[in-house]
Amino acid sequence: MRKKIEKSDAEWREQLTPEQYHVTREKGTERPFTGDYQVTEEHGIYHCVCCHAPLFENEHKFEAGCGWPSFDRPLTSECVEERADNSHGMQRIEVTCARCNAHLGHVFPDGPPETTGQRFCINSVALDFHSGE
């Protein structure tokens, strides 16, 4: 990963939509089944909406039925960071962009057993799809 990106709240607010800011900078969550990025056969890479770092490959996306885009792994182990999240009375593992600390979503151990067994449950507003990459 490249050098960490740090910006002021004002800079992030200027760059992002209100929903993107709420999810990525305030650790919010978009409502389930309202986002983009349905499962398709199209080749491409999902990038962080904040810093444009590549995060997930479309080939590792699967339909989990949870209402958010789900992947069985990140593009590389270095592109995301995982940390304990005990908010809202739950014990979860938060997933953030390693480059800019944007909140992306959470990872759960209920993904496809034939691959990694992990489900990276990611807010679609935190992603930007680049087709053909």
PDB file of C-alpha atoms in Angstrom:
ATOM      1  CA  MET A   1       0.000   0.000   0.000  1.00  0.00           C
ATOM      2  CA  ARG A   2       1.004   3.534  -0.601  1.00  0.00           C
ATOM      3  CA  LYS A   3       1.400   6.198   2.057  1.00  0.00           C
ATOM      4  CA  LYS A   4      -1.632   6.778   4.309  1.00  0.00           C
ATOM      5  CA  ILE A   5      -3.974   9.512   3.142  1.00  0.00           C
ATOM      6  CA  GLU A   6      -5.137  11.964   5.769  1.00  0.00           C
ATOM      7  CA  LYS A   7      -7.623  14.753   5.121  1.00  0.00           C
ATOM      8  CA  SER A   8      -9.651  17.062   7.312  1.00  0.00           C
ATOM      9  CA  ASP A   9     -13.367  16.464   7.808  1.00  0.00           C
ATOM     10  CA  ALA A  10     -14.010  19.498   5.606  1.00  0.00           C
ATOM     11  CA  GLU A  11     -11.921  18.012   2.788  1.00  0.00           C
ATOM     12  CA  TRP A  12     -13.722  14.658   3.010  1.00  0.00           C
ATOM     13  CA  ARG A  13     -17.129  16.397   3.064  1.00  0.00           C
ATOM     14  CA  GLU A  14     -16.210  18.368  -0.055  1.00  0.00           C
ATOM     15  CA  GLN A  15     -15.128  15.217  -1.913  1.00  0.00           C
ATOM     16  CA  LEU A  16     -17.901  12.798  -0.867  1.00  0.00           C
ATOM     17  CA  THR A  17     -21.679  12.757  -1.018  1.00  0.00           C
ATOM     18  CA  PRO A  18     -23.416  13.034   2.373  1.00  0.00           C
ATOM     19  CA  GLU A  19     -24.141   9.271   2.367  1.00  0.00           C
ATOM     20  CA  GLN A  20     -20.576   8.360   1.370  1.00  0.00           C
ATOM     21  CA  TYR A  21     -19.254  10.608   4.126  1.00  0.00           C
ATOM     22  CA  HIS A  22     -21.594   9.115   6.729  1.00  0.00           C
ATOM     23  CA  VAL A  23     -20.634   5.532   5.854  1.00  0.00           C
ATOM     24  CA  THR A  24     -16.900   5.904   5.254  1.00  0.00           C
ATOM     25  CA  ARG A  25     -15.929   8.624   7.734  1.00  0.00           C
ATOM     26  CA  GLU A  26     -18.572   8.172  10.483  1.00  0.00           C
ATOM     27  CA  LYS A  27     -18.763   4.350  10.328  1.00  0.00           C
ATOM     28  CA  GLY A  28     -22.353   4.372   9.135  1.00  0.00           C
ATOM     29  CA  THR A  29     -24.222   1.719   7.173  1.00  0.00           C
ATOM     30  CA  GLU A  30     -26.369   2.071   4.096  1.00  0.00           C
ATOM     31  CA  ARG A  31     -29.799   0.454   4.253  1.00  0.00           C
ATOM     32  CA  PRO A  32     -29.760  -3.171   3.036  1.00  0.00           C
ATOM     33  CA  PHE A  33     -30.884  -3.868  -0.545  1.00  0.00           C
ATOM     34  CA  THR A  34     -30.580  -0.170  -1.540  1.00  0.00           C
ATOM     35  CA  GLY A  35     -27.057  -0.074  -2.982  1.00  0.00           C
ATOM     36  CA  ASP A  36     -25.488  -0.801  -6.333  1.00  0.00           C
ATOM     37  CA  TYR A  37     -23.295  -3.626  -7.528  1.00  0.00           C
ATOM     38  CA  GLN A  38     -25.389  -6.701  -8.126  1.00  0.00           C
ATOM     39  CA  VAL A  39     -23.497  -9.935  -8.816  1.00  0.00           C
ATOM     40  CA  THR A  40     -22.444  -9.981 -12.481  1.00  0.00           C
ATOM     41  CA  GLU A  41     -19.957 -11.803 -14.667  1.00  0.00           C
ATOM     42  CA  GLU A  42     -18.267  -8.528 -15.616  1.00  0.00           C
ATOM     43  CA  HIS A  43     -14.541  -8.385 -14.933  1.00  0.00           C
ATOM     44  CA  GLY A  44     -13.377  -5.454 -12.838  1.00  0.00           C
ATOM     45  CA  ILE A  45     -11.997  -4.097  -9.592  1.00  0.00           C
ATOM     46  CA  TYR A  46     -13.817  -2.264  -6.805  1.00  0.00           C
ATOM     47  CA  HIS A  47     -11.913   0.761  -5.506  1.00  0.00           C
ATOM     48  CA  CYS A  48     -12.268   2.814  -2.341  1.00  0.00           C
ATOM     49  CA  VAL A  49     -14.581   5.762  -3.010  1.00  0.00           C
ATOM     50  CA  CYS A  50     -12.393   7.966  -0.791  1.00  0.00           C
ATOM     51  CA  CYS A  51      -8.841   7.324  -2.000  1.00  0.00           C
ATOM     52  CA  HIS A  52      -9.335   5.137  -5.113  1.00  0.00           C
ATOM     53  CA  ALA A  53      -7.218   2.277  -3.743  1.00  0.00           C
ATOM     54  CA  PRO A  54      -8.096  -1.106  -5.337  1.00  0.00           C
ATOM     55  CA  LEU A  55      -9.878  -3.289  -2.766  1.00  0.00           C
ATOM     56  CA  PHE A  56     -11.943  -6.170  -4.184  1.00  0.00           C
ATOM     57  CA  GLU A  57     -12.146  -8.127  -7.431  1.00  0.00           C
ATOM     58  CA  ASN A  58     -15.531  -8.796  -9.020  1.00  0.00           C
ATOM     59  CA  GLU A  59     -14.630 -12.481  -9.455  1.00  0.00           C
ATOM     60  CA  HIS A  60     -14.621 -12.869  -5.647  1.00  0.00           C
ATOM     61  CA  LYS A  61     -18.107 -11.410  -5.233  1.00  0.00           C
ATOM     62  CA  PHE A  62     -21.036 -13.663  -4.391  1.00  0.00           C
ATOM     63  CA  GLU A  63     -24.740 -13.400  -3.601  1.00  0.00           C
ATOM     64  CA  ALA A  64     -25.103 -13.685   0.168  1.00  0.00           C
ATOM     65  CA  GLY A  65     -28.679 -12.449   0.398  1.00  0.00           C
ATOM     66  CA  CYS A  66     -27.715  -9.985   3.136  1.00  0.00           C
ATOM     67  CA  GLY A  67     -28.468  -6.780   1.216  1.00  0.00           C
ATOM     68  CA  TRP A  68     -24.901  -5.576   0.733  1.00  0.00           C
ATOM     69  CA  PRO A  69     -22.166  -6.534  -1.738  1.00  0.00           C
ATOM     70  CA  SER A  70     -20.321  -9.578  -0.415  1.00  0.00           C
ATOM     71  CA  PHE A  71     -16.844 -10.808  -1.288  1.00  0.00           C
ATOM     72  CA  ASP A  72     -14.977 -13.895  -0.075  1.00  0.00           C
ATOM     73  CA  ARG A  73     -11.639 -12.029   0.103  1.00  0.00           C
ATOM     74  CA  PRO A  74     -10.010  -8.657  -0.522  1.00  0.00           C
ATOM     75  CA  LEU A  75      -7.831  -8.088  -3.576  1.00  0.00           C
ATOM     76  CA  THR A  76      -4.734  -8.443  -1.352  1.00  0.00           C
ATOM     77  CA  SER A  77      -4.318  -8.853   2.383  1.00  0.00           C
ATOM     78  CA  GLU A  78      -2.559  -5.464   2.508  1.00  0.00           C
ATOM     79  CA  CYS A  79      -5.382  -3.391   0.963  1.00  0.00           C
ATOM     80  CA  VAL A  80      -7.762  -3.672   3.931  1.00  0.00           C
ATOM     81  CA  GLU A  81      -7.361  -3.645   7.692  1.00  0.00           C
ATOM     82  CA  GLU A  82      -9.497  -5.488  10.213  1.00  0.00           C
ATOM     83  CA  ARG A  83     -10.243  -4.357  13.770  1.00  0.00           C
ATOM     84  CA  ALA A  84     -12.584  -5.340  16.563  1.00  0.00           C
ATOM     85  CA  ASP A  85     -15.930  -3.522  16.567  1.00  0.00           C
ATOM     86  CA  ASN A  86     -18.044  -3.901  19.699  1.00  0.00           C
ATOM     87  CA  SER A  87     -20.560  -1.176  18.842  1.00  0.00           C
ATOM     88  CA  HIS A  88     -24.328  -1.628  18.922  1.00  0.00           C
ATOM     89  CA  GLY A  89     -24.069  -4.458  21.455  1.00  0.00           C
ATOM     90  CA  MET A  90     -22.438  -6.800  18.907  1.00  0.00           C
ATOM     91  CA  GLN A  91     -18.998  -8.299  18.461  1.00  0.00           C
ATOM     92  CA  ARG A  92     -17.899  -7.883  14.854  1.00  0.00           C
ATOM     93  CA  ILE A  93     -14.772  -7.322  12.797  1.00  0.00           C
ATOM     94  CA  GLU A  94     -14.732  -3.971  11.007  1.00  0.00           C
ATOM     95  CA  VAL A  95     -13.087  -3.709   7.583  1.00  0.00           C
ATOM     96  CA  THR A  96     -11.393  -0.435   6.632  1.00  0.00           C
ATOM     97  CA  CYS A  97      -9.357   0.758   3.679  1.00  0.00           C
ATOM     98  CA  ALA A  98      -5.687   0.387   4.613  1.00  0.00           C
ATOM     99  CA  ARG A  99      -4.787   3.538   2.693  1.00  0.00           C
ATOM    100  CA  CYS A 100      -7.287   6.080   4.076  1.00  0.00           C
ATOM    101  CA  ASN A 101      -9.033   4.317   6.999  1.00  0.00           C
ATOM    102  CA  ALA A 102     -12.441   4.549   5.305  1.00  0.00           C
ATOM    103  CA  HIS A 103     -15.036   2.322   6.953  1.00  0.00           C
ATOM    104  CA  LEU A 104     -16.064  -0.253   4.350  1.00  0.00           C
ATOM    105  CA  GLY A 105     -18.155  -2.761   6.306  1.00  0.00           C
ATOM    106  CA  HIS A 106     -17.547  -5.944   8.289  1.00  0.00           C
ATOM    107  CA  VAL A 107     -16.209  -9.459   7.749  1.00  0.00           C
ATOM    108  CA  PHE A 108     -18.036 -12.554   8.992  1.00  0.00           C
ATOM    109  CA  PRO A 109     -17.055 -16.262   9.098  1.00  0.00           C
ATOM    110  CA  ASP A 110     -20.120 -17.398   7.119  1.00  0.00           C
ATOM    111  CA  GLY A 111     -18.873 -17.065   3.552  1.00  0.00           C
ATOM    112  CA  PRO A 112     -18.585 -19.813   0.932  1.00  0.00           C
ATOM    113  CA  PRO A 113     -16.933 -22.851   2.548  1.00  0.00           C
ATOM    114  CA  GLU A 114     -15.519 -23.944  -0.818  1.00  0.00           C
ATOM    115  CA  THR A 115     -13.357 -20.798  -0.979  1.00  0.00           C
ATOM    116  CA  THR A 116     -12.289 -18.801   2.092  1.00  0.00           C
ATOM    117  CA  GLY A 117     -15.304 -19.229   4.367  1.00  0.00           C
ATOM    118  CA  GLN A 118     -15.334 -15.446   4.826  1.00  0.00           C
ATOM    119  CA  ARG A 119     -17.986 -12.889   3.888  1.00  0.00           C
ATOM    120  CA  PHE A 120     -16.716  -9.357   3.492  1.00  0.00           C
ATOM    121  CA  CYS A 121     -20.020  -7.478   3.777  1.00  0.00           C
ATOM    122  CA  ILE A 122     -19.248  -4.092   2.214  1.00  0.00           C
ATOM    123  CA  ASN A 123     -21.314  -0.932   1.829  1.00  0.00           C
ATOM    124  CA  SER A 124     -21.761  -0.219  -1.882  1.00  0.00           C
ATOM    125  CA  VAL A 125     -21.442   3.565  -1.327  1.00  0.00           C
ATOM    126  CA  ALA A 126     -17.876   2.923  -0.111  1.00  0.00           C
ATOM    127  CA  LEU A 127     -16.955   1.383  -3.489  1.00  0.00           C
ATOM    128  CA  ASP A 128     -16.371   2.545  -7.039  1.00  0.00           C
ATOM    129  CA  PHE A 129     -16.356  -0.184  -9.729  1.00  0.00           C
ATOM    130  CA  HIS A 130     -13.781   0.004 -12.515  1.00  0.00           C
ATOM    131  CA  SER A 131     -14.924  -2.277 -15.317  1.00  0.00           C
ATOM    132  CA  GLY A 132     -12.294  -4.213 -17.283  1.00  0.00           C
ATOM    133  CA  GLU A 133      -9.447  -3.835 -14.791  1.00  0.00           C
TER     134      GLU A 133
END
